[in-house]
Amino acid sequence: MKVLHVLMAITAGVAVAAPTQSMNYDVQVYGDGIMYKAMCVADIDNDEQLEVIMGNRAKGSFEVWGYDKASGQMKREDSILFLKERKANPHSVSVADFDNDGDMDIVVCYEFFGMFTGINQGESWKIAHLDSTYGNQVLTADFDGDKKADILFATNSGGVRVYYGKGDGSFERGNSLPSIEGSNHGNGFTVVDFNKDGRLDLIGSVCRHFDLYGLAAYMNTIDDGVVRWVTAGKQIENADQHIISRTRESVLDLDGDGLPEKVAGQKGGRVVVWRLGENAGGKLDWELELVDQLEGLADTGDFLVGVADFNNDGAGDIYAAGFSHYHGLVMFYGSKKGRYTRQHVGLGCGLGSPESLVTVDLNGDGLLDIVSSRYACKCHKGGFVTLLSKTVKTKKIMRLFKR
């Protein structure tokens, strides 16, 4: 395990002024030589401490890592083997109590092997293969309001499917999300009640291979107890301008108007916000806005953009990670007024991959830390890294970007 101390450097935006924030991080590297990816945060063992669950590409397993406050380091607490194929490529993981016994269970998906559930039996896990389709993302929520956990399964070529839980660890496949202009690929979905009707809706990215990419919102409607998904907005672009979401941590009220915004990456290194405006005549009004264009990502449309409140000021912040294409991390600190201040975290390595960067307060200091897959010199086997927030100092505010 390597430990580095990093001071976030301020980069120039469209104006020159004194910096607004200064954040120190302790950077710790784990598992160098192994590819870790597909992460989520949960209290998987009911010890009132959050753990990070992540996939180990070398073994095809998912591991549970917890933060030990005494040593100030992450420690592996469990390893769950879902299939015996070594080097199976894990793509996503989520948790919920599928059998209503008070223990957290787990669902994962792999590149070519599909979706698996793991039911927590105390000292072991009961594994079931639920769907064999190439998987991109899994996400858990109670979509039909029956107090039983359901699963969204976004596939690579079979559309976006929903499995409804029976409360005993088994599932029944229900209505899929409707295809948009032939879309059959989903990723970066987030659960949010965007029309405030008490039902959980979905916002994510969809594509039709190689020619159409974009964002889509789906409204949750229930008819005779059956959920039916209705398209409630879309922003579809051709391959030259495509937009894609790569993380579930990508929806937040950024401007303080009580309505959700979705952040994403667009080809050419553009960081964009898909903003839900005021409802007019019962119709949802979505608008795409540019936050910034990152020169280091000009040649790619595949990078991760997410949201969190890093400086604990009540305003949503945006972060961008470029996988092996871009070293470090770019932060855009929000103000609840559609304005952002940009900072760059220089790390000497790339961060993130789809569903492989999470935010969590590991050490209990009230500030969000970062856990991410790591690329060392464009090598995919860089292990994973933790960025532990140490201090936040507020200085005179500088507005670099304005809506």
Short mmCIF file of C-alpha atoms in Angstrom, two decimals:
data_model
loop_
_atom_site.label_atom_id
_atom_site.label_comp_id
_atom_site.label_asym_id
_atom_site.label_seq_id
_atom_site.Cartn_x
_atom_site.Cartn_y
_atom_site.Cartn_z
CA MET A 1 0.00 0.00 0.00
CA LYS A 2 1.45 3.34 -1.11
CA VAL A 3 0.69 6.63 0.66
CA LEU A 4 1.04 10.00 -1.02
CA HIS A 5 0.09 13.50 0.10
CA VAL A 6 -1.58 15.60 -2.57
CA LEU A 7 -2.58 19.26 -2.53
CA MET A 8 -5.25 20.09 -5.04
CA ALA A 9 -3.87 22.55 -7.57
CA ILE A 10 -6.03 25.35 -8.94
CA THR A 11 -6.21 25.48 -12.72
CA ALA A 12 -7.09 28.52 -14.74
CA GLY A 13 -10.61 28.78 -16.08
CA VAL A 14 -12.06 31.67 -18.04
CA ALA A 15 -10.92 34.17 -15.42
CA VAL A 16 -7.88 34.69 -13.20
CA ALA A 17 -8.53 35.25 -9.50
CA ALA A 18 -7.74 33.94 -6.05
CA PRO A 19 -8.80 30.34 -5.45
CA THR A 20 -12.03 29.53 -3.62
CA GLN A 21 -11.14 26.19 -2.10
CA SER A 22 -8.03 24.33 -0.99
CA MET A 23 -8.40 20.62 -0.21
CA ASN A 24 -5.72 18.27 1.04
CA TYR A 25 -5.89 14.56 0.32
CA ASP A 26 -3.98 11.58 1.65
CA VAL A 27 -3.75 9.24 -1.33
CA GLN A 28 -3.41 5.53 -0.61
CA VAL A 29 -2.89 2.88 -3.31
CA TYR A 30 -3.98 -0.74 -2.86
CA GLY A 31 -3.69 -3.87 -5.00
CA ASP A 32 -1.18 -2.54 -7.52
CA GLY A 33 -0.98 -5.11 -10.33
CA ILE A 34 -4.68 -6.05 -10.05
CA MET A 35 -7.55 -4.47 -11.92
CA TYR A 36 -10.30 -3.41 -9.50
CA LYS A 37 -13.55 -2.05 -10.91
CA ALA A 38 -17.36 -2.03 -10.45
CA MET A 39 -17.87 -0.41 -7.04
CA CYS A 40 -20.66 0.51 -4.65
CA VAL A 41 -20.93 1.68 -1.04
CA ALA A 42 -23.05 -0.07 1.61
CA ASP A 43 -23.08 -1.38 5.16
CA ILE A 44 -22.91 -4.96 3.93
CA ASP A 45 -22.32 -6.55 7.36
CA ASN A 46 -24.65 -4.41 9.54
CA ASP A 47 -21.80 -3.08 11.69
CA GLU A 48 -22.90 0.55 11.21
CA GLN A 49 -19.78 1.21 9.13
CA LEU A 50 -19.88 1.71 5.37
CA GLU A 51 -17.86 -0.66 3.23
CA VAL A 52 -16.84 -0.50 -0.43
CA ILE A 53 -17.71 -3.53 -2.53
CA MET A 54 -15.61 -3.88 -5.70
CA GLY A 55 -14.86 -6.41 -8.42
CA ASN A 56 -11.47 -8.13 -8.73
CA ARG A 57 -10.83 -8.70 -12.46
CA ALA A 58 -8.02 -11.20 -11.81
CA LYS A 59 -10.24 -13.58 -9.83
CA GLY A 60 -13.69 -12.75 -11.17
CA SER A 61 -14.82 -12.18 -7.56
CA PHE A 62 -16.23 -9.25 -5.63
CA GLU A 63 -14.46 -8.11 -2.47
CA VAL A 64 -15.65 -6.17 0.56
CA TRP A 65 -13.21 -3.54 1.83
CA GLY A 66 -13.65 -1.58 5.07
CA TYR A 67 -11.74 1.34 6.54
CA ASP A 68 -9.85 0.62 9.75
CA LYS A 69 -9.69 3.85 11.76
CA ALA A 70 -6.93 2.55 14.05
CA SER A 71 -4.46 2.00 11.20
CA GLY A 72 -5.93 4.58 8.82
CA GLN A 73 -6.01 1.99 6.04
CA MET A 74 -8.47 -0.06 4.01
CA LYS A 75 -8.66 -3.78 4.81
CA ARG A 76 -10.27 -6.58 2.85
CA GLU A 77 -13.06 -8.17 4.90
CA ASP A 78 -14.67 -10.65 2.52
CA SER A 79 -14.48 -12.12 -0.97
CA ILE A 80 -17.50 -13.45 -2.86
CA LEU A 81 -17.01 -15.74 -5.86
CA PHE A 82 -19.95 -15.65 -8.25
CA LEU A 83 -18.47 -17.74 -11.04
CA LYS A 84 -15.33 -19.79 -11.49
CA GLU A 85 -14.23 -18.09 -14.71
CA ARG A 86 -11.03 -16.30 -13.83
CA LYS A 87 -10.53 -12.86 -15.34
CA ALA A 88 -14.30 -12.46 -15.78
CA ASN A 89 -14.80 -8.73 -16.25
CA PRO A 90 -17.02 -7.28 -13.48
CA HIS A 91 -19.15 -4.34 -14.62
CA SER A 92 -21.45 -3.35 -11.74
CA VAL A 93 -22.62 -4.18 -8.21
CA SER A 94 -25.49 -3.11 -5.96
CA VAL A 95 -26.93 -4.28 -2.63
CA ALA A 96 -30.34 -4.64 -0.96
CA ASP A 97 -32.14 -7.03 1.39
CA PHE A 98 -33.67 -9.36 -1.21
CA ASP A 99 -35.11 -11.93 1.24
CA ASN A 100 -36.28 -9.52 3.96
CA ASP A 101 -34.22 -11.16 6.72
CA GLY A 102 -32.42 -7.98 7.82
CA ASP A 103 -29.12 -8.85 6.06
CA MET A 104 -27.78 -7.08 3.00
CA ASP A 105 -27.65 -9.21 -0.15
CA ILE A 106 -25.79 -8.43 -3.36
CA VAL A 107 -26.36 -8.37 -7.12
CA VAL A 108 -23.55 -8.11 -9.69
CA CYS A 109 -23.12 -8.25 -13.44
CA TYR A 110 -20.27 -9.23 -15.74
CA GLU A 111 -19.21 -8.44 -19.28
CA PHE A 112 -20.16 -11.74 -20.93
CA PHE A 113 -21.68 -13.76 -18.09
CA GLY A 114 -24.68 -11.67 -17.12
CA MET A 115 -26.28 -11.04 -13.73
CA PHE A 116 -25.92 -12.95 -10.46
CA THR A 117 -27.44 -12.53 -7.02
CA GLY A 118 -25.77 -13.47 -3.75
CA ILE A 119 -28.05 -14.07 -0.77
CA ASN A 120 -26.33 -13.46 2.56
CA GLN A 121 -26.52 -16.58 4.74
CA GLY A 122 -24.22 -15.37 7.49
CA GLU A 123 -21.05 -17.39 6.95
CA SER A 124 -21.67 -18.00 3.23
CA TRP A 125 -23.44 -16.67 0.15
CA LYS A 126 -26.11 -18.46 -1.88
CA ILE A 127 -25.36 -17.65 -5.54
CA ALA A 128 -27.99 -17.62 -8.31
CA HIS A 129 -27.54 -16.86 -12.01
CA LEU A 130 -30.49 -14.61 -12.90
CA ASP A 131 -29.76 -13.50 -16.47
CA SER A 132 -27.00 -14.56 -18.90
CA THR A 133 -27.04 -11.39 -21.05
CA TYR A 134 -23.90 -9.24 -21.26
CA GLY A 135 -24.34 -6.78 -18.38
CA ASN A 136 -23.46 -3.09 -18.03
CA GLN A 137 -25.15 -2.02 -14.81
CA VAL A 138 -27.27 -3.26 -11.91
CA LEU A 139 -29.23 -0.99 -9.59
CA THR A 140 -31.57 -1.83 -6.69
CA ALA A 141 -34.74 -0.04 -5.54
CA ASP A 142 -38.38 -0.74 -4.73
CA PHE A 143 -39.93 0.32 -8.04
CA ASP A 144 -43.44 -1.08 -7.51
CA GLY A 145 -43.85 0.05 -3.90
CA ASP A 146 -44.45 -3.41 -2.41
CA LYS A 147 -41.59 -3.05 0.11
CA LYS A 148 -39.57 -5.71 -1.71
CA ALA A 149 -36.26 -4.89 -3.42
CA ASP A 150 -36.20 -4.93 -7.23
CA ILE A 151 -33.29 -4.87 -9.71
CA LEU A 152 -32.66 -2.77 -12.79
CA PHE A 153 -30.40 -4.61 -15.23
CA ALA A 154 -28.95 -2.49 -18.04
CA THR A 155 -27.52 -4.75 -20.75
CA ASN A 156 -25.11 -4.20 -23.59
CA SER A 157 -27.45 -5.23 -26.41
CA GLY A 158 -30.69 -6.46 -24.86
CA GLY A 159 -32.16 -3.23 -23.55
CA VAL A 160 -32.79 -2.18 -19.96
CA ARG A 161 -34.64 -4.83 -17.95
CA VAL A 162 -36.32 -4.77 -14.54
CA TYR A 163 -36.62 -7.76 -12.21
CA TYR A 164 -39.19 -7.51 -9.43
CA GLY A 165 -38.40 -9.11 -6.09
CA LYS A 166 -40.74 -11.55 -4.37
CA GLY A 167 -39.24 -10.90 -0.94
CA ASP A 168 -37.73 -14.39 -0.61
CA GLY A 169 -34.58 -13.85 -2.70
CA SER A 170 -36.22 -14.78 -6.01
CA PHE A 171 -37.29 -12.47 -8.83
CA GLU A 172 -39.70 -12.18 -11.72
CA ARG A 173 -38.83 -10.24 -14.87
CA GLY A 174 -41.27 -7.42 -15.60
CA ASN A 175 -41.65 -4.72 -18.25
CA SER A 176 -38.41 -3.42 -19.75
CA LEU A 177 -37.74 0.26 -20.31
CA PRO A 178 -39.01 1.28 -23.77
CA SER A 179 -36.43 1.51 -26.53
CA ILE A 180 -35.69 4.99 -27.89
CA GLU A 181 -34.96 5.15 -31.62
CA GLY A 182 -33.81 1.54 -31.53
CA SER A 183 -31.63 1.86 -28.42
CA ASN A 184 -30.58 -1.48 -26.93
CA HIS A 185 -27.74 -0.49 -24.59
CA GLY A 186 -27.99 1.17 -21.16
CA ASN A 187 -25.59 2.60 -18.61
CA GLY A 188 -25.24 5.14 -15.79
CA PHE A 189 -28.82 4.90 -14.51
CA THR A 190 -29.89 6.72 -11.36
CA VAL A 191 -33.08 6.37 -9.33
CA VAL A 192 -34.90 9.66 -8.67
CA ASP A 193 -38.50 10.83 -8.29
CA PHE A 194 -38.24 13.68 -10.78
CA ASN A 195 -42.00 14.39 -11.07
CA LYS A 196 -42.57 14.16 -7.28
CA ASP A 197 -45.43 11.66 -7.42
CA GLY A 198 -43.92 9.32 -4.82
CA ARG A 199 -42.82 6.74 -7.43
CA LEU A 200 -39.20 6.05 -8.27
CA ASP A 201 -38.25 7.12 -11.79
CA LEU A 202 -35.05 6.55 -13.78
CA ILE A 203 -32.53 8.70 -15.65
CA GLY A 204 -29.64 7.15 -17.57
CA SER A 205 -27.84 6.90 -20.87
CA VAL A 206 -28.89 4.71 -23.77
CA CYS A 207 -27.43 4.05 -27.19
CA ARG A 208 -27.93 2.25 -30.44
CA HIS A 209 -24.56 0.76 -31.21
CA PHE A 210 -22.13 3.01 -33.07
CA ASP A 211 -24.59 5.66 -34.28
CA LEU A 212 -26.85 7.10 -31.56
CA TYR A 213 -25.97 7.97 -27.97
CA GLY A 214 -27.79 10.03 -25.39
CA LEU A 215 -29.66 10.54 -22.15
CA ALA A 216 -33.18 9.41 -21.36
CA ALA A 217 -35.66 9.83 -18.50
CA TYR A 218 -38.32 7.22 -17.74
CA MET A 219 -41.42 7.85 -15.67
CA ASN A 220 -42.71 5.11 -13.37
CA THR A 221 -46.45 4.53 -13.84
CA ILE A 222 -48.44 1.76 -12.16
CA ASP A 223 -51.51 0.18 -13.73
CA ASP A 224 -53.32 -2.52 -11.70
CA GLY A 225 -50.18 -3.07 -9.65
CA VAL A 226 -47.95 -3.47 -12.71
CA VAL A 227 -45.17 -0.93 -13.37
CA ARG A 228 -45.11 0.48 -16.88
CA TRP A 229 -42.24 2.72 -17.90
CA VAL A 230 -42.96 5.78 -20.05
CA THR A 231 -40.33 7.93 -21.76
CA ALA A 232 -40.34 11.36 -20.12
CA GLY A 233 -37.58 13.17 -21.98
CA LYS A 234 -34.55 12.42 -24.11
CA GLN A 235 -31.39 14.01 -25.47
CA ILE A 236 -30.13 11.81 -28.30
CA GLU A 237 -27.10 12.70 -30.43
CA ASN A 238 -25.25 11.06 -33.29
CA ALA A 239 -21.90 9.34 -32.80
CA ASP A 240 -19.93 12.54 -33.43
CA GLN A 241 -21.60 14.34 -30.51
CA HIS A 242 -22.61 11.46 -28.29
CA ILE A 243 -23.44 11.83 -24.60
CA ILE A 244 -22.92 9.05 -22.10
CA SER A 245 -23.31 8.52 -18.35
CA ARG A 246 -20.89 6.18 -16.58
CA THR A 247 -21.99 6.29 -12.94
CA ARG A 248 -25.13 6.14 -10.81
CA GLU A 249 -23.71 9.05 -8.74
CA SER A 250 -24.80 11.53 -11.40
CA VAL A 251 -28.11 13.16 -10.36
CA LEU A 252 -28.46 16.03 -7.87
CA ASP A 253 -30.20 19.37 -7.49
CA LEU A 254 -27.28 21.57 -8.54
CA ASP A 255 -29.00 24.94 -8.74
CA GLY A 256 -31.24 24.76 -5.66
CA ASP A 257 -34.55 24.90 -7.53
CA GLY A 258 -35.81 21.61 -6.10
CA LEU A 259 -35.51 19.81 -9.45
CA PRO A 260 -32.89 17.19 -10.34
CA GLU A 261 -30.05 17.64 -12.81
CA LYS A 262 -28.17 14.83 -14.55
CA VAL A 263 -24.45 15.23 -15.32
CA ALA A 264 -22.68 13.33 -18.09
CA GLY A 265 -19.75 13.38 -20.48
CA GLN A 266 -20.03 14.32 -24.13
CA LYS A 267 -17.60 13.58 -26.92
CA GLY A 268 -14.83 16.16 -27.18
CA GLY A 269 -14.21 16.27 -23.42
CA ARG A 270 -17.40 18.21 -22.67
CA VAL A 271 -18.83 18.09 -19.17
CA VAL A 272 -22.57 18.67 -19.51
CA VAL A 273 -25.63 19.08 -17.28
CA TRP A 274 -29.06 17.86 -18.38
CA ARG A 275 -31.36 20.21 -16.53
CA LEU A 276 -35.02 19.66 -15.71
CA GLY A 277 -36.84 22.99 -15.95
CA GLU A 278 -40.15 24.10 -14.53
CA ASN A 279 -43.05 21.96 -15.67
CA ALA A 280 -45.16 23.72 -18.27
CA GLY A 281 -48.63 22.35 -18.92
CA GLY A 282 -47.73 19.06 -17.24
CA LYS A 283 -44.87 18.45 -19.71
CA LEU A 284 -41.32 17.90 -18.49
CA ASP A 285 -38.83 20.34 -19.96
CA TRP A 286 -35.20 19.19 -20.26
CA GLU A 287 -32.29 21.34 -21.41
CA LEU A 288 -28.63 20.43 -22.05
CA GLU A 289 -25.97 22.86 -20.80
CA LEU A 290 -22.19 22.90 -21.11
CA VAL A 291 -20.13 23.27 -17.91
CA ASP A 292 -16.65 23.05 -19.43
CA GLN A 293 -14.57 21.34 -22.09
CA LEU A 294 -11.52 19.41 -20.87
CA GLU A 295 -8.66 19.63 -23.34
CA GLY A 296 -7.06 16.42 -22.13
CA LEU A 297 -10.19 14.49 -23.10
CA ALA A 298 -10.80 16.12 -26.47
CA ASP A 299 -10.26 12.86 -28.37
CA THR A 300 -12.64 10.69 -26.34
CA GLY A 301 -16.31 10.58 -25.49
CA ASP A 302 -15.89 7.94 -22.81
CA PHE A 303 -15.18 9.39 -19.39
CA LEU A 304 -16.91 9.50 -16.02
CA VAL A 305 -18.79 12.54 -14.70
CA GLY A 306 -20.49 12.45 -11.31
CA VAL A 307 -21.86 14.65 -8.52
CA ALA A 308 -21.38 14.96 -4.75
CA ASP A 309 -20.96 17.69 -2.10
CA PHE A 310 -17.24 17.48 -1.42
CA ASN A 311 -16.73 20.71 0.53
CA ASN A 312 -19.83 20.20 2.65
CA ASP A 313 -21.37 23.57 1.81
CA GLY A 314 -24.79 22.26 0.78
CA ALA A 315 -24.18 22.89 -2.93
CA GLY A 316 -23.65 20.06 -5.39
CA ASP A 317 -20.20 19.68 -6.96
CA ILE A 318 -19.28 17.94 -10.23
CA TYR A 319 -16.26 15.71 -10.77
CA ALA A 320 -14.76 14.28 -13.97
CA ALA A 321 -12.38 11.33 -14.32
CA GLY A 322 -10.89 10.22 -17.62
CA PHE A 323 -9.87 6.59 -17.01
CA SER A 324 -6.53 5.90 -18.72
CA HIS A 325 -6.94 8.95 -20.98
CA TYR A 326 -6.46 11.61 -18.29
CA HIS A 327 -4.28 11.83 -15.19
CA GLY A 328 -5.91 13.16 -12.06
CA LEU A 329 -9.40 14.42 -11.36
CA VAL A 330 -11.22 17.65 -12.22
CA MET A 331 -13.60 19.21 -9.69
CA PHE A 332 -16.26 21.85 -10.34
CA TYR A 333 -17.48 23.34 -7.08
CA GLY A 334 -21.11 24.44 -7.24
CA SER A 335 -22.87 27.42 -5.72
CA LYS A 336 -26.60 26.54 -6.06
CA LYS A 337 -26.76 29.28 -8.69
CA GLY A 338 -25.50 27.39 -11.71
CA ARG A 339 -21.95 28.73 -11.26
CA TYR A 340 -18.86 26.58 -10.81
CA THR A 341 -15.25 26.95 -9.69
CA ARG A 342 -12.80 24.54 -11.26
CA GLN A 343 -9.94 22.71 -9.55
CA HIS A 344 -7.60 19.98 -10.71
CA VAL A 345 -6.32 17.11 -8.54
CA GLY A 346 -2.93 16.11 -9.90
CA LEU A 347 -2.24 12.44 -9.18
CA GLY A 348 0.07 11.09 -11.87
CA CYS A 349 -2.43 8.35 -12.69
CA GLY A 350 -5.84 7.94 -14.27
CA LEU A 351 -8.98 7.34 -12.21
CA GLY A 352 -12.31 5.67 -12.71
CA SER A 353 -13.91 3.41 -15.25
CA PRO A 354 -17.64 2.77 -15.70
CA GLU A 355 -19.29 2.37 -12.26
CA SER A 356 -15.82 2.41 -10.65
CA LEU A 357 -15.54 5.63 -8.65
CA VAL A 358 -17.54 6.15 -5.45
CA THR A 359 -17.75 8.84 -2.77
CA VAL A 360 -18.01 7.96 0.94
CA ASP A 361 -16.91 9.37 4.30
CA LEU A 362 -14.44 6.63 5.20
CA ASN A 363 -12.84 8.12 8.31
CA GLY A 364 -15.92 9.76 9.83
CA ASP A 365 -14.66 13.35 9.66
CA GLY A 366 -17.81 14.64 7.94
CA LEU A 367 -16.15 15.09 4.54
CA LEU A 368 -16.59 12.86 1.51
CA ASP A 369 -13.60 10.77 0.46
CA ILE A 370 -13.09 9.06 -2.91
CA VAL A 371 -12.45 5.42 -3.77
CA SER A 372 -11.64 4.69 -7.40
CA SER A 373 -10.06 2.23 -9.76
CA ARG A 374 -6.58 3.37 -10.77
CA TYR A 375 -4.67 3.45 -14.05
CA ALA A 376 -0.88 3.63 -13.73
CA CYS A 377 0.85 4.73 -16.94
CA LYS A 378 -2.29 3.71 -18.89
CA CYS A 379 -2.06 0.22 -17.37
CA HIS A 380 -5.45 -1.16 -16.35
CA LYS A 381 -3.91 -3.11 -13.47
CA GLY A 382 -3.21 -0.20 -11.15
CA GLY A 383 -5.28 -1.49 -8.24
CA PHE A 384 -7.51 1.04 -6.54
CA VAL A 385 -6.90 4.31 -4.74
CA THR A 386 -8.45 6.15 -1.80
CA LEU A 387 -8.39 9.94 -1.58
CA LEU A 388 -8.99 10.85 2.06
CA SER A 389 -10.13 14.45 2.56
CA LYS A 390 -8.02 16.14 5.21
CA THR A 391 -8.98 19.82 5.29
CA VAL A 392 -11.16 22.33 3.52
CA LYS A 393 -10.28 26.01 3.63
CA THR A 394 -12.70 28.53 2.18
CA LYS A 395 -11.26 31.64 0.59
CA LYS A 396 -12.69 34.47 -1.48
CA ILE A 397 -15.09 33.05 -4.03
CA MET A 398 -14.06 33.11 -7.66
CA ARG A 399 -16.72 32.45 -10.32
CA LEU A 400 -15.06 30.77 -13.27
CA PHE A 401 -18.13 29.40 -14.99
CA LYS A 402 -21.57 30.89 -15.14
CA ARG A 403 -24.69 29.41 -16.59
#
